[in-house]
Amino acid sequence: MSAADAAAGPALLLDVGSTSVKAALVDRQDGALLAQDSAPMPAPLPGPDTRHELDPSAVLAAVNEVAARLLSAPGIAPRTAIMSTQMHSCLLTDAADRQVSPVITWQDNRLLEAGADGRRELDRLAGSIEQDVWRRSGMAVRPGFGAGNLGMWLREHGSGEQELRVHTLGSFLATAWGGPYATGASNAASLGILDVCDVHAGAGYRWSAALTRLHGLDTCDLPRVLPEPGPAGTVRIAGRELEWHGDLGDHQASVLGSGGLEPDDLAISLGTAGIAARLADAPSDDPRVDSRPYFGGRYLLAMSRQPGGALAAEFAGMLAEIAGTLGSRHIDIGAVWSTLAETVPPPAADTRLEVTEAANGKRTLALAGIRPSAALTTMYAAFLRHYVEVYRDCVDTLFGPDVPPPARLKFNGGFAARNASFRTALAERLGLRIDDIPDGDLALEGLRSLITTRTPWRQPS
């Protein structure tokens, strides 16, 4: 297939997220949406509360099913494909790309489990290597990162004397479609073993020998790193040969889909979890901050695993339980959620939402200082204040004393998109001007801007 043929035909966009697989067909010339579809992600495999694993064949089947429905549409013949995936998710295959391990996702907390000596694996890793080496990986030392999870899986199950390949979710799907053993820089970095500091030196991205050795992955093959989205080979999806433009992290795709960032913007992603981020020209030295490769050699400085939609769902469940305890027959959380922020009163000084995370990552919610006569909006005020305090701390950490404070807040993520009153209330309490969220799925919109010839991505100079 020639480059001209690929540029002339429609493009297939795929977003493999935490809760669903979404796909769209767009015209590469003008960006017009031609068709779209979605399906839920497979349920996690049974296991301990600290583990969050997926069956790789089930994930592949779910993506293939959605793609096949779109590709079977009459009169549409796509020529190219590009994909975003949930970050940090990874697995091991053999040299022929047959699955060896399950997909271990970013929601996995096995690194918080205590070993026979009572010490958590995360603490062992944090104390095993110089901080500068961690800094060069761009990853905060925290649960959920790919290499730590894969290393622990290998110690538990062994390699079976076979040659192993480390895969991001993106590289696994690409090779399953006959494509290259390669992954985008943002997904590669989410494994926690990529040196993200060499790109400006003209050396591209390199895997860190020290970190791959630390996790016991030094004998495994590692995928080629694609610095930027663009032609990287071909794949065959649902019987169609497509020019492959690679994969990128769903966070990067969503930020781009929201309109991209200026240096004085704060981006808050409210999906299953929350992420606060800003644009920067260099990695961060703060161990609490991820330095994620973005476009044009720049970085998203990000604080992840913050409160998002999952915590909101837990809070809604707690309200329903409170209502039942007080004798109410039913409380329709869905009906009141969208209007709560419009009527929320200032929280009482002694009313707080307390969120406690156990050593294994399991979360417990409690309302402290609440009175039996308290209104629903008072409880919601405590919930909102918790988010404000968390994200205000993120602002202080990301911008710091030497960086001008943010002037504008840009939201992305499913929970933010569905709850306009909540994002407005959060922005007001953070004292930031808010940009409206564009219509449609923002990860797919980011992919559309990358693949469409008339609306390529642009970043501030």
C-alpha positions as MATLAB code, in Angstrom:
seq = 'MSAADAAAGPALLLDVGSTSVKAALVDRQDGALLAQDSAPMPAPLPGPDTRHELDPSAVLAAVNEVAARLLSAPGIAPRTAIMSTQMHSCLLTDAADRQVSPVITWQDNRLLEAGADGRRELDRLAGSIEQDVWRRSGMAVRPGFGAGNLGMWLREHGSGEQELRVHTLGSFLATAWGGPYATGASNAASLGILDVCDVHAGAGYRWSAALTRLHGLDTCDLPRVLPEPGPAGTVRIAGRELEWHGDLGDHQASVLGSGGLEPDDLAISLGTAGIAARLADAPSDDPRVDSRPYFGGRYLLAMSRQPGGALAAEFAGMLAEIAGTLGSRHIDIGAVWSTLAETVPPPAADTRLEVTEAANGKRTLALAGIRPSAALTTMYAAFLRHYVEVYRDCVDTLFGPDVPPPARLKFNGGFAARNASFRTALAERLGLRIDDIPDGDLALEGLRSLITTRTPWRQPS';
ca = [
       0.000    0.000    0.000;
       1.442    3.370   -0.987;
       1.535    6.337    1.362;
      -0.767    8.211   -1.003;
      -3.333    5.399   -0.928;
      -3.231    5.282    2.887;
      -3.654    9.036    3.180;
      -6.591    9.059    0.776;
      -8.722    6.407    2.474;
     -10.627    6.447    5.783;
      -8.890    5.578    9.055;
      -9.827    3.175   11.841;
      -9.439    4.629   15.351;
      -9.365    2.300   18.371;
      -9.428    3.219   22.071;
      -8.926    0.266   24.434;
      -9.769    1.758   27.808;
     -10.348    0.524   31.340;
     -14.100   -0.058   30.974;
     -14.801   -0.187   27.229;
     -13.430   -0.608   23.729;
     -14.402    2.254   21.427;
     -13.830    2.550   17.712;
     -14.537    5.023   14.939;
     -14.033    5.418   11.216;
     -13.065    8.914   10.053;
     -12.268   10.539    6.732;
      -8.554   11.391    6.754;
      -9.050   14.396    4.509;
     -11.610   16.380    6.485;
     -11.921   14.434    9.771;
     -15.617   13.644    9.215;
     -16.959   10.855   11.431;
     -18.197    7.998    9.221;
     -19.165    5.382   11.822;
     -18.522    4.437   15.438;
     -19.112    1.524   17.807;
     -18.191    0.291   21.286;
     -18.281   -2.722   23.589;
     -17.431   -3.347   27.259;
     -13.993   -4.595   28.214;
     -13.892   -8.188   29.505;
     -14.417   -8.707   33.228;
     -11.287   -9.217   35.368;
     -10.156  -12.766   36.039;
     -11.048  -14.209   39.483;
      -8.373  -13.612   42.084;
      -7.404  -11.739   45.258;
      -8.639   -8.182   45.743;
      -5.109   -6.912   45.146;
      -4.920   -8.470   41.661;
      -6.501   -7.052   38.507;
      -5.845   -9.318   35.528;
      -7.526   -9.796   32.153;
      -7.549  -12.734   29.762;
      -5.469  -11.571   26.748;
      -7.542  -13.621   24.297;
     -10.747  -12.059   25.657;
      -9.310   -8.550   25.235;
      -8.249   -9.341   21.668;
     -11.689  -10.802   20.906;
     -13.458   -7.710   22.268;
     -11.341   -5.343   20.162;
     -11.699   -7.543   17.064;
     -15.469   -7.690   17.486;
     -15.879   -3.911   17.579;
     -13.430   -3.398   14.717;
     -15.096   -6.069   12.578;
     -18.507   -4.459   12.925;
     -17.131   -1.159   11.664;
     -15.004   -2.676    8.922;
     -17.991   -4.602    7.550;
     -19.900   -1.385    6.803;
     -20.675   -1.246    3.079;
     -18.931    1.358    0.980;
     -16.198    2.162    3.541;
     -12.676    0.873    2.933;
     -10.236    2.176    5.585;
      -6.540    2.189    4.761;
      -4.936    3.144    8.098;
      -5.314    2.424   11.806;
      -4.152    4.037   15.053;
      -4.895    3.086   18.664;
      -4.796    4.362   22.234;
      -4.799    1.990   25.196;
      -5.015    2.089   28.964;
      -1.518    2.793   30.252;
       0.650    0.529   32.455;
      -1.212   -2.600   31.303;
       1.171   -5.302   30.117;
       1.773   -9.019   29.671;
       4.370  -11.626   28.718;
       4.308  -13.800   25.617;
       6.702  -16.354   24.156;
       8.878  -15.534   21.144;
       5.970  -16.417   18.825;
       3.723  -13.923   20.670;
       1.620  -16.637   22.320;
       0.372  -15.449   25.710;
       2.254  -16.599   28.786;
       0.886  -14.274   31.467;
      -2.483  -12.546   31.799;
      -2.808   -8.856   31.039;
      -1.917   -7.117   34.316;
      -3.620   -3.734   34.416;
      -2.867   -0.401   36.076;
      -5.506   -1.220   38.710;
      -3.402   -4.102   40.040;
      -2.037   -3.662   43.580;
       0.116   -6.772   43.968;
       3.141   -4.587   44.769;
       1.388   -3.659   48.019;
       1.183   -7.275   49.184;
       3.451   -8.229   52.070;
       6.027  -10.960   51.455;
       7.090  -13.713   53.830;
       9.300  -11.214   55.658;
       6.384   -8.797   56.078;
       7.892   -6.306   53.659;
       5.910   -4.989   50.696;
       7.392   -5.502   47.242;
       6.934   -1.808   46.466;
       9.088   -0.860   49.464;
      11.772   -3.339   48.431;
      11.889   -1.890   44.922;
      11.979    1.696   46.171;
      15.022    0.953   48.317;
      16.892   -1.131   45.751;
      18.104    1.457   43.275;
      19.404    5.007   43.165;
      16.777    7.711   42.940;
      18.388    9.227   39.843;
      17.786    5.980   37.939;
      14.125    6.077   38.944;
      13.967    9.725   37.871;
      15.272    8.891   34.411;
      12.423    6.400   33.977;
       9.918    9.228   34.454;
       7.874    7.063   36.822;
       6.922    7.656   40.419;
       7.516    4.583   42.582;
       3.942    3.450   43.181;
       1.675    0.446   42.657;
       0.281   -0.415   39.256;
       3.328    0.174   37.042;
       3.952   -2.537   34.489;
       7.510   -3.735   35.043;
       7.009   -4.148   38.781;
       3.898   -6.246   38.222;
       5.546   -8.393   35.530;
       8.650   -8.952   37.643;
       6.529  -10.141   40.556;
       4.510  -12.419   38.242;
       7.747  -13.954   36.929;
       9.050  -14.656   40.431;
       5.790  -16.408   41.289;
       5.417  -18.447   38.073;
       8.875  -18.670   36.491;
       9.749  -18.452   32.818;
       9.613  -22.166   32.075;
      12.986  -21.976   30.280;
      11.346  -20.231   27.313;
      12.252  -16.991   25.622;
       9.857  -14.275   26.735;
       8.672  -11.004   25.265;
       7.471   -8.042   27.330;
       4.404   -6.427   25.801;
       2.385   -3.315   26.416;
      -1.277   -3.790   25.594;
      -0.588   -1.881   22.376;
       2.303   -4.052   21.182;
       0.386   -7.231   22.042;
      -2.573   -6.244   19.891;
      -0.322   -5.052   17.054;
       1.577   -8.353   16.894;
      -1.694  -10.318   17.177;
      -2.698   -8.528   13.957;
       0.581   -9.428   12.268;
       2.085   -6.004   12.915;
       5.450   -4.893   14.331;
       6.721   -5.742   17.787;
       6.738   -2.088   18.756;
       4.923    0.322   21.053;
       4.487    4.073   21.373;
       6.730    6.042   23.723;
       3.928    6.947   26.156;
       2.933    3.298   26.647;
       6.563    2.164   26.755;
       7.282    4.688   29.516;
       4.297    3.458   31.540;
       6.160    0.179   32.124;
       8.611    2.108   34.310;
      11.814    0.833   32.640;
      12.274    3.318   29.774;
      14.879    6.063   30.001;
      12.780    9.074   29.000;
      15.624   11.600   29.317;
      17.676   10.671   26.235;
      15.242   11.816   23.568;
      16.559   15.400   23.616;
      20.112   14.157   23.169;
      19.168   12.748   19.764;
      19.563    9.174   20.944;
      15.866    8.328   20.875;
      14.455    6.261   23.696;
      16.401    3.465   25.355;
      15.340    0.819   27.831;
      17.111    1.176   31.183;
      19.458   -1.773   31.763;
      19.495   -1.112   35.521;
      15.712   -1.136   35.837;
      15.091   -4.134   33.582;
      17.640   -6.042   35.683;
      16.000   -4.905   38.931;
      12.651   -6.372   37.840;
      14.145   -9.581   36.453;
      13.237   -8.642   32.880;
      16.798   -8.352   31.545;
      16.568  -11.717   29.753;
      13.282  -10.784   28.040;
      12.867   -9.141   24.664;
      11.524   -5.593   24.766;
       9.529   -3.886   22.002;
      10.918   -1.227   19.714;
       9.847    2.221   20.891;
       7.994    4.462   18.425;
       8.863    8.093   19.349;
       5.828    9.629   17.605;
       2.661    8.305   15.930;
       3.187    7.657   12.232;
       3.542    4.869    9.658;
       5.144    1.863   11.388;
       4.253   -1.127    9.214;
       0.995   -2.901    8.474;
      -1.588   -4.858   10.450;
      -4.442   -7.108    9.367;
      -7.659   -6.507   11.314;
     -10.838   -8.405   10.437;
      -9.297   -9.428    7.125;
      -8.263   -5.927    6.057;
      -4.669   -4.845    5.616;
      -4.155   -1.407    7.183;
      -1.183    0.908    7.469;
      -0.336    0.921   11.184;
       0.333    4.263   12.857;
       1.112    2.804   16.269;
      -0.326    3.097   19.766;
      -0.227    5.741   22.470;
      -1.446    6.095   26.038;
      -5.118    6.953   26.484;
      -4.155    9.840   28.786;
      -2.051   11.499   26.077;
      -4.778   10.895   23.495;
      -7.484   12.392   25.743;
      -5.415   15.476   26.598;
      -4.794   16.048   22.902;
      -8.487   15.461   22.184;
      -9.471   18.149   24.681;
      -7.571   20.680   22.555;
      -4.031   20.115   23.757;
      -2.291   22.136   26.449;
      -0.625   25.513   26.848;
       2.158   25.816   29.445;
      -0.180   27.548   31.925;
      -2.971   24.964   31.623;
      -3.870   22.378   34.249;
      -5.356   19.173   32.824;
      -7.524   17.031   35.090;
      -8.604   13.651   33.797;
     -11.568   12.181   35.647;
     -12.084    8.662   34.346;
     -12.059    5.525   36.472;
      -9.273    7.238   38.423;
      -8.047   10.823   38.309;
      -4.894   12.373   36.840;
      -3.639   15.944   37.178;
      -1.081   17.067   34.612;
       0.720   20.003   33.010;
       2.910   20.435   29.942;
       6.686   20.766   30.391;
       9.888   20.820   28.347;
      11.846   18.628   30.764;
      11.170   15.740   33.176;
      10.345   16.423   36.805;
      12.715   15.748   39.708;
       9.805   15.226   42.120;
       9.415   11.515   43.032;
       5.627   11.974   43.292;
       5.338   13.022   39.639;
       5.360   10.946   36.448;
       7.160   12.454   33.433;
       5.217   11.042   30.490;
       6.444   11.449   26.897;
       4.101   13.730   24.981;
       4.292   15.066   21.435;
       7.162   17.045   19.965;
       9.686   15.865   22.571;
       7.747   17.405   25.456;
       6.370   15.836   28.624;
       3.158   15.581   30.556;
       4.067   15.945   34.220;
       1.337   13.870   35.831;
       0.102   12.849   39.257;
      -1.966    9.729   38.751;
      -4.178    7.466   40.887;
      -6.041   10.513   42.195;
      -9.818   10.495   42.934;
     -11.956    9.925   39.848;
     -15.168    8.216   38.834;
     -14.555    5.050   40.863;
     -14.409    7.007   44.134;
     -17.577    8.868   43.110;
     -19.341    5.538   42.552;
     -18.221    4.337   45.990;
     -19.494    7.561   47.537;
     -22.860    7.153   45.774;
     -23.086    3.627   47.151;
     -22.348    4.933   50.633;
     -25.168    7.484   50.310;
     -27.552    4.741   49.285;
     -26.489    2.678   52.298;
     -26.986    5.668   54.616;
     -30.447    6.242   53.179;
     -31.353    2.612   53.758;
     -30.080    2.726   57.335;
     -32.207    5.815   58.017;
     -35.293    4.016   56.769;
     -35.646    5.433   53.259;
     -37.033    2.889   50.865;
     -34.961    4.095   47.912;
     -32.574    6.860   46.913;
     -32.142    7.475   43.201;
     -28.498    8.558   43.059;
     -28.625    8.935   39.296;
     -31.469   11.432   39.526;
     -29.872   13.681   42.131;
     -26.191   13.466   41.107;
     -26.362   15.938   38.227;
     -28.043   18.651   40.336;
     -26.169   18.321   43.617;
     -23.332   20.688   42.727;
     -25.783   23.420   41.752;
     -27.305   23.449   45.225;
     -24.333   22.426   47.352;
     -23.916   24.541   50.507;
     -20.565   25.430   52.073;
     -19.466   22.375   54.056;
     -19.709   22.490   57.810;
     -16.288   22.846   59.396;
     -16.568   19.473   61.127;
     -18.036   17.506   58.192;
     -15.461   15.683   56.118;
     -15.170   12.737   53.790;
     -12.393   10.506   55.069;
     -10.798    8.172   52.536;
      -8.527    5.545   54.053;
      -6.359    3.244   51.956;
      -5.145    0.038   53.578;
      -1.660   -1.367   53.008;
      -3.062   -3.610   50.254;
      -4.652   -0.657   48.427;
      -8.233   -1.377   49.487;
     -10.139    1.862   50.086;
     -12.623    2.694   52.859;
     -14.915    5.755   52.912;
     -16.449    7.433   55.950;
     -18.255   10.699   56.661;
     -16.840   12.296   59.789;
     -18.706   14.918   61.808;
     -22.002   14.243   60.055;
     -25.262   14.803   61.955;
     -28.335   12.570   61.629;
     -30.332   15.527   60.297;
     -27.767   16.404   57.627;
     -29.112   16.974   54.130;
     -27.832   15.091   51.115;
     -26.184   18.268   49.854;
     -24.174   18.568   53.077;
     -22.758   15.098   52.500;
     -22.027   16.016   48.896;
     -20.247   19.170   50.060;
     -17.866   17.028   52.094;
     -17.276   14.842   49.035;
     -16.548   17.864   46.839;
     -14.208   19.354   49.424;
     -12.178   16.137   49.397;
     -11.647   16.460   45.637;
     -10.770   20.147   45.951;
      -8.149   19.473   48.614;
      -6.577   16.622   46.651;
      -6.365   18.532   43.376;
      -5.204   21.737   45.064;
      -2.291   19.722   46.434;
      -1.647   18.454   42.888;
      -1.549   22.062   41.638;
       0.942   23.020   44.344;
       3.135   20.027   43.488;
       3.017   20.301   39.684;
       3.495   24.065   39.413;
       5.509   24.782   42.549;
       7.150   28.059   43.570;
       9.242   28.433   40.384;
       6.453   27.907   37.841;
       3.643   30.411   37.165;
       0.332   29.090   38.530;
      -2.223   27.676   36.108;
      -4.674   30.072   34.491;
      -7.025   27.564   32.894;
      -8.417   24.119   33.712;
      -9.070   21.578   30.969;
     -11.023   18.450   31.841;
     -11.090   15.116   30.091;
     -12.335   11.655   31.008;
     -15.732    9.987   31.068;
     -16.769   11.013   34.588;
     -15.910   14.664   33.901;
     -17.783   14.591   30.579;
     -20.943   13.165   32.183;
     -21.039   15.531   35.170;
     -20.927   19.160   34.056;
     -22.103   20.556   37.390;
     -19.394   18.686   39.286;
     -16.544   19.867   37.050;
     -17.865   23.453   37.212;
     -17.984   23.346   41.010;
     -14.481   21.851   41.210;
     -13.042   24.512   38.863;
     -14.696   27.342   40.807;
     -13.315   26.104   44.102;
      -9.847   25.763   42.578;
     -10.171   29.354   41.309;
      -9.535   28.419   37.674;
     -11.192   29.357   34.410;
     -12.665   26.264   32.795;
     -12.753   25.173   29.172;
     -15.799   23.273   27.958;
     -15.173   19.631   27.128;
     -15.534   19.001   23.372;
     -18.306   16.651   22.306;
     -17.489   13.008   21.709;
     -14.930   10.599   23.106;
     -11.761   12.611   23.743;
      -9.310    9.745   23.231;
     -10.834    9.084   19.808;
     -10.820   12.827   19.119;
      -7.112   12.939   19.926;
      -6.488   10.034   17.550;
      -8.568   11.791   14.898;
      -6.404   14.892   15.115;
      -3.261   12.774   14.736;
      -4.463   10.820   11.713;
      -6.384   13.502    9.801;
      -4.279   15.221    7.173;
      -6.088   18.577    7.343;
      -6.103   18.866   11.133;
      -2.723   17.585   12.380;
      -1.812   18.050   16.023;
      -0.050   21.243   16.927;
       1.717   22.182   20.117;
       2.764   25.627   21.367;
       6.196   26.690   20.140;
];
